[in-house]
Amino acid sequence: MEQKTKINAEEGKQELFIIREFDLPLELLFKAYQEPDLVEQWMGTKVLKLENKKHGSYAFETSRNGKVVFSANGVIHEFIHAKKIIRTFEMDNAEIGVQLEILNFEKLTDQTSKLTMQVIYQSVQHRAIQLKMPFEYGINTAHNHLQEMMSNLK
Amino acid sequence: MKIRRDVFQAIADPTRRTILLLLASQTMTAGAIAANFDVARPTVSNHIKILTECELLKQEQLGREIYYQLNPEKMKAVDNFLEPFRKMWDDRFNKLEAVMKSKIHERKKR
């Protein structure tokens, strides 16, 4: 199957592009970013605040068993309906630092649309940390799985 | 057509990641690696073959046994790879698409 999401991260740069074509009309794609209850559903996080306007701000938080496992926030620099969102993004207690995100929404056909997300990091090193995170998570998951398997054998 | 083996593909599989983890601190024979898994031995052998083909593992013949070890140079190349990051976004966007499609259906029902 063709991969629907593409990541373009040039060597030695402190930015990357996340590009995805959706089987959704542009209005619906944008709505998924606009309405807090929809953001909650697809991001899998609680939306504490989402002010979709120029100079607004937002905050997300995810808890598991009463413990906060993920929290992030940012300010919205630009918000143009069905066209563009420019915002900062910062995850609390992470070493990635603050990022600048430029989201471009485009209509392809009546039923399809495209999102191009440009993410700019503080430095090349900050981008490298971000890219490594899901890999380490994968390794840890594999490790935990291995430990579970081993303890089941005992 | 022969499918090209690359490190990203090799590492996308949880069993293969576990094999790499097992070999992080020791060299092992195929039999010793397989003993760590519930799946059939040929399945594990195939995973080892894929990892060897993309040079993440090196073989060393000692007497009658073949021992496997990590190839640190290739592992370094993996250090910077994008696939898990891409996969994370792909999963997230698939969810977005599914959530919004269910909204279309809800609207049609009304």
Short mmCIF file of C-alpha atoms in Angstrom, two decimals:
data_model
loop_
_atom_site.label_atom_id
_atom_site.label_comp_id
_atom_site.label_asym_id
_atom_site.label_seq_id
_atom_site.Cartn_x
_atom_site.Cartn_y
_atom_site.Cartn_z
CA MET A 1 0.00 0.00 0.00
CA GLU A 2 1.22 3.48 -0.79
CA GLN A 3 2.16 5.52 2.22
CA LYS A 4 -0.27 8.37 2.62
CA THR A 5 1.81 10.51 4.95
CA LYS A 6 5.17 11.76 3.77
CA ILE A 7 7.92 13.25 5.87
CA ASN A 8 10.49 15.42 4.20
CA ALA A 9 13.44 16.08 6.50
CA GLU A 10 16.53 17.27 4.69
CA GLU A 11 19.84 16.43 6.28
CA GLY A 12 21.37 19.26 8.29
CA LYS A 13 18.23 21.42 8.41
CA GLN A 14 16.24 22.43 11.48
CA GLU A 15 12.88 22.07 9.80
CA LEU A 16 10.80 19.26 8.39
CA PHE A 17 7.65 18.90 6.33
CA ILE A 18 4.76 16.56 7.04
CA ILE A 19 2.57 16.13 3.98
CA ARG A 20 -0.70 14.27 3.77
CA GLU A 21 -3.51 13.98 1.25
CA PHE A 22 -6.90 13.32 2.79
CA ASP A 23 -9.90 11.59 1.43
CA LEU A 24 -11.96 14.46 2.85
CA PRO A 25 -13.32 17.75 1.50
CA LEU A 26 -11.19 20.74 2.55
CA GLU A 27 -13.90 22.10 4.88
CA LEU A 28 -14.02 18.86 6.85
CA LEU A 29 -10.25 18.60 7.12
CA PHE A 30 -10.09 22.13 8.49
CA LYS A 31 -12.96 21.45 10.87
CA ALA A 32 -10.92 18.62 12.39
CA TYR A 33 -8.42 21.28 13.50
CA GLN A 34 -11.00 23.86 14.47
CA GLU A 35 -13.45 22.12 16.79
CA PRO A 36 -12.14 21.08 20.20
CA ASP A 37 -14.27 17.92 20.47
CA LEU A 38 -13.01 16.73 17.07
CA VAL A 39 -9.39 17.52 17.97
CA GLU A 40 -9.89 15.47 21.13
CA GLN A 41 -11.14 12.52 19.13
CA TRP A 42 -8.36 12.24 16.59
CA MET A 43 -5.46 13.49 18.71
CA GLY A 44 -6.53 11.32 21.64
CA THR A 45 -5.93 14.15 24.09
CA LYS A 46 -8.04 16.47 26.20
CA VAL A 47 -8.33 20.01 24.87
CA LEU A 48 -8.16 22.41 27.82
CA LYS A 49 -8.26 25.49 25.67
CA LEU A 50 -8.41 26.25 21.93
CA GLU A 51 -8.86 29.85 20.84
CA ASN A 52 -8.88 29.73 17.06
CA LYS A 53 -8.02 33.30 16.25
CA LYS A 54 -5.02 35.51 15.65
CA HIS A 55 -3.13 35.83 18.95
CA GLY A 56 -5.24 33.12 20.58
CA SER A 57 -3.73 30.21 22.46
CA TYR A 58 -4.31 26.53 23.10
CA ALA A 59 -3.48 23.79 25.61
CA PHE A 60 -3.75 19.99 25.42
CA GLU A 61 -3.43 17.47 28.23
CA THR A 62 -3.64 13.69 28.41
CA SER A 63 -4.00 11.80 31.68
CA ARG A 64 -3.83 8.13 32.39
CA ASN A 65 -5.00 6.81 35.77
CA GLY A 66 -5.08 10.33 37.14
CA LYS A 67 -1.52 11.06 36.06
CA VAL A 68 -0.70 13.62 33.38
CA VAL A 69 1.28 11.78 30.68
CA PHE A 70 1.27 14.45 27.98
CA SER A 71 0.75 18.18 28.00
CA ALA A 72 1.45 20.71 25.32
CA ASN A 73 0.54 24.29 24.58
CA GLY A 74 1.15 27.13 22.18
CA VAL A 75 -0.01 30.41 20.76
CA ILE A 76 -1.77 31.00 17.46
CA HIS A 77 -0.10 33.54 15.27
CA GLU A 78 -2.40 33.30 12.27
CA PHE A 79 -5.74 31.63 11.69
CA ILE A 80 -7.24 31.82 8.20
CA HIS A 81 -10.31 29.67 7.69
CA ALA A 82 -9.74 26.61 5.47
CA LYS A 83 -6.37 27.96 4.43
CA LYS A 84 -3.69 28.49 7.03
CA ILE A 85 -2.77 28.12 10.69
CA ILE A 86 0.52 29.40 12.08
CA ARG A 87 1.18 28.46 15.69
CA THR A 88 3.85 27.55 18.20
CA PHE A 89 3.89 24.14 19.83
CA GLU A 90 5.66 23.19 23.01
CA MET A 91 5.48 19.91 24.85
CA ASP A 92 5.98 20.23 28.59
CA ASN A 93 8.82 18.27 30.19
CA ALA A 94 10.36 17.37 26.83
CA GLU A 95 13.76 18.30 25.49
CA ILE A 96 12.46 19.25 22.06
CA GLY A 97 11.95 22.90 22.86
CA VAL A 98 9.42 25.15 21.18
CA GLN A 99 8.49 24.64 17.54
CA LEU A 100 6.95 26.91 14.96
CA GLU A 101 4.26 25.14 12.93
CA ILE A 102 2.93 26.43 9.63
CA LEU A 103 -0.08 24.48 8.42
CA ASN A 104 -1.30 24.96 4.87
CA PHE A 105 -4.67 23.52 3.87
CA GLU A 106 -5.41 23.02 0.17
CA LYS A 107 -8.35 21.79 -1.85
CA LEU A 108 -7.45 19.07 -4.35
CA THR A 109 -10.88 17.99 -5.59
CA ASP A 110 -14.38 18.37 -4.09
CA GLN A 111 -13.74 15.26 -2.06
CA THR A 112 -10.01 15.43 -1.35
CA SER A 113 -7.65 17.85 0.33
CA LYS A 114 -4.04 18.24 1.29
CA LEU A 115 -2.27 19.36 4.44
CA THR A 116 1.33 20.55 4.37
CA MET A 117 2.80 21.11 7.79
CA GLN A 118 6.14 22.86 8.08
CA VAL A 119 7.70 22.41 11.51
CA ILE A 120 10.69 24.56 12.45
CA TYR A 121 12.80 23.57 15.46
CA GLN A 122 15.21 25.65 17.53
CA SER A 123 18.21 23.77 16.09
CA VAL A 124 19.26 20.73 14.09
CA GLN A 125 19.80 18.93 17.42
CA HIS A 126 16.26 19.67 18.60
CA ARG A 127 14.89 18.18 15.38
CA ALA A 128 17.04 15.07 15.88
CA ILE A 129 15.63 14.56 19.39
CA GLN A 130 12.09 14.81 18.02
CA LEU A 131 12.77 12.25 15.30
CA LYS A 132 14.30 9.81 17.75
CA MET A 133 11.41 9.87 20.21
CA PRO A 134 9.00 7.49 18.45
CA PHE A 135 11.90 5.12 17.71
CA GLU A 136 12.84 4.94 21.38
CA TYR A 137 9.20 4.53 22.26
CA GLY A 138 9.03 1.60 19.81
CA ILE A 139 12.14 0.01 21.31
CA ASN A 140 10.76 0.46 24.84
CA THR A 141 7.46 -1.07 23.81
CA ALA A 142 9.32 -4.03 22.32
CA HIS A 143 11.38 -4.28 25.49
CA ASN A 144 8.31 -4.23 27.75
CA HIS A 145 6.68 -6.79 25.54
CA LEU A 146 9.76 -8.99 25.84
CA GLN A 147 9.76 -8.64 29.61
CA GLU A 148 6.09 -9.58 29.75
CA MET A 149 6.75 -12.62 27.60
CA MET A 150 9.66 -13.66 29.77
CA SER A 151 7.74 -13.27 33.02
CA ASN A 152 4.89 -15.33 31.55
CA LEU A 153 7.35 -18.13 30.89
CA LYS A 154 8.51 -18.24 34.51
CA MET B 1 11.29 -8.56 -8.79
CA LYS B 2 13.38 -8.75 -5.69
CA ILE B 3 12.08 -6.58 -2.89
CA ARG B 4 14.70 -4.17 -1.71
CA ARG B 5 15.48 -4.63 1.97
CA ASP B 6 16.10 -1.44 3.84
CA VAL B 7 16.72 -0.74 7.49
CA PHE B 8 13.42 1.09 7.91
CA GLN B 9 11.48 -1.89 6.75
CA ALA B 10 13.59 -4.13 8.96
CA ILE B 11 12.89 -2.09 12.03
CA ALA B 12 9.18 -1.58 11.41
CA ASP B 13 8.49 -5.04 12.80
CA PRO B 14 8.28 -5.50 16.61
CA THR B 15 9.78 -9.01 16.55
CA ARG B 16 12.80 -7.75 14.64
CA ARG B 17 13.19 -4.85 17.06
CA THR B 18 13.16 -7.35 19.91
CA ILE B 19 15.84 -9.42 18.18
CA LEU B 20 18.03 -6.33 17.88
CA LEU B 21 17.45 -5.67 21.55
CA LEU B 22 18.40 -9.23 22.50
CA LEU B 23 21.63 -8.88 20.57
CA ALA B 24 22.46 -5.50 22.06
CA SER B 25 24.60 -7.03 24.81
CA GLN B 26 25.61 -10.45 23.48
CA THR B 27 26.12 -12.60 20.40
CA MET B 28 23.67 -15.47 19.97
CA THR B 29 22.93 -18.43 17.69
CA ALA B 30 19.69 -18.53 15.71
CA GLY B 31 18.46 -21.25 18.05
CA ALA B 32 19.12 -19.18 21.15
CA ILE B 33 17.33 -16.19 19.60
CA ALA B 34 14.33 -18.32 18.60
CA ALA B 35 14.05 -19.69 22.14
CA ASN B 36 12.92 -16.21 23.22
CA PHE B 37 9.81 -16.25 21.05
CA ASP B 38 6.56 -18.15 21.00
CA VAL B 39 6.44 -18.22 17.20
CA ALA B 40 7.70 -21.04 14.97
CA ARG B 41 11.45 -21.28 14.48
CA PRO B 42 11.31 -20.72 10.66
CA THR B 43 9.46 -17.44 11.31
CA VAL B 44 12.26 -16.26 13.58
CA SER B 45 14.84 -17.49 11.04
CA ASN B 46 13.17 -15.37 8.40
CA HIS B 47 13.34 -12.30 10.64
CA ILE B 48 17.04 -12.97 11.22
CA LYS B 49 17.53 -13.35 7.48
CA ILE B 50 15.92 -9.97 6.80
CA LEU B 51 18.04 -8.29 9.48
CA THR B 52 21.17 -9.89 8.03
CA GLU B 53 20.27 -8.91 4.46
CA CYS B 54 20.03 -5.28 5.38
CA GLU B 55 23.28 -5.62 7.32
CA LEU B 56 21.91 -4.79 10.75
CA LEU B 57 23.27 -8.18 11.86
CA LYS B 58 26.61 -9.78 11.14
CA GLN B 59 27.27 -13.51 11.10
CA GLU B 60 30.29 -15.19 12.56
CA GLN B 61 31.07 -18.88 12.16
CA LEU B 62 32.51 -20.47 15.32
CA GLY B 63 33.03 -24.19 14.84
CA ARG B 64 29.73 -25.61 13.69
CA GLU B 65 27.63 -22.75 15.02
CA ILE B 66 26.79 -19.43 13.39
CA TYR B 67 26.62 -16.58 15.86
CA TYR B 68 24.78 -13.34 15.19
CA GLN B 69 25.81 -9.94 16.41
CA LEU B 70 24.74 -6.33 15.86
CA ASN B 71 26.49 -4.37 13.17
CA PRO B 72 27.12 -1.12 15.05
CA GLU B 73 27.85 0.90 11.93
CA LYS B 74 24.54 0.11 10.33
CA MET B 75 22.76 0.67 13.64
CA LYS B 76 24.23 4.17 13.67
CA ALA B 77 22.64 4.84 10.30
CA VAL B 78 19.33 3.79 11.78
CA ASP B 79 19.77 6.30 14.57
CA ASN B 80 18.54 9.09 12.39
CA PHE B 81 15.76 7.37 10.58
CA LEU B 82 12.29 8.72 10.02
CA GLU B 83 10.04 5.73 9.75
CA PRO B 84 8.65 5.56 13.32
CA PHE B 85 8.03 9.31 13.22
CA ARG B 86 6.25 8.99 9.88
CA LYS B 87 4.22 6.07 11.18
CA MET B 88 3.14 8.09 14.21
CA TRP B 89 1.78 10.87 11.98
CA ASP B 90 0.25 8.39 9.57
CA ASP B 91 -1.67 6.74 12.42
CA ARG B 92 -2.76 10.13 13.73
CA PHE B 93 -3.99 11.32 10.32
CA ASN B 94 -5.73 8.01 9.62
CA LYS B 95 -7.64 8.61 12.84
CA LEU B 96 -8.52 12.15 11.74
CA GLU B 97 -9.82 10.81 8.42
CA ALA B 98 -11.87 8.12 10.15
CA VAL B 99 -13.36 10.55 12.69
CA MET B 100 -14.35 13.04 9.98
CA LYS B 101 -15.74 10.34 7.67
CA SER B 102 -18.01 9.15 10.46
CA LYS B 103 -19.29 12.76 10.67
CA ILE B 104 -20.23 12.66 6.98
CA HIS B 105 -22.20 9.47 7.55
CA GLU B 106 -23.95 10.91 10.60
CA ARG B 107 -24.98 13.92 8.55
CA LYS B 108 -26.33 11.73 5.74
CA LYS B 109 -28.45 9.74 8.18
CA ARG B 110 -30.24 12.83 9.42
#
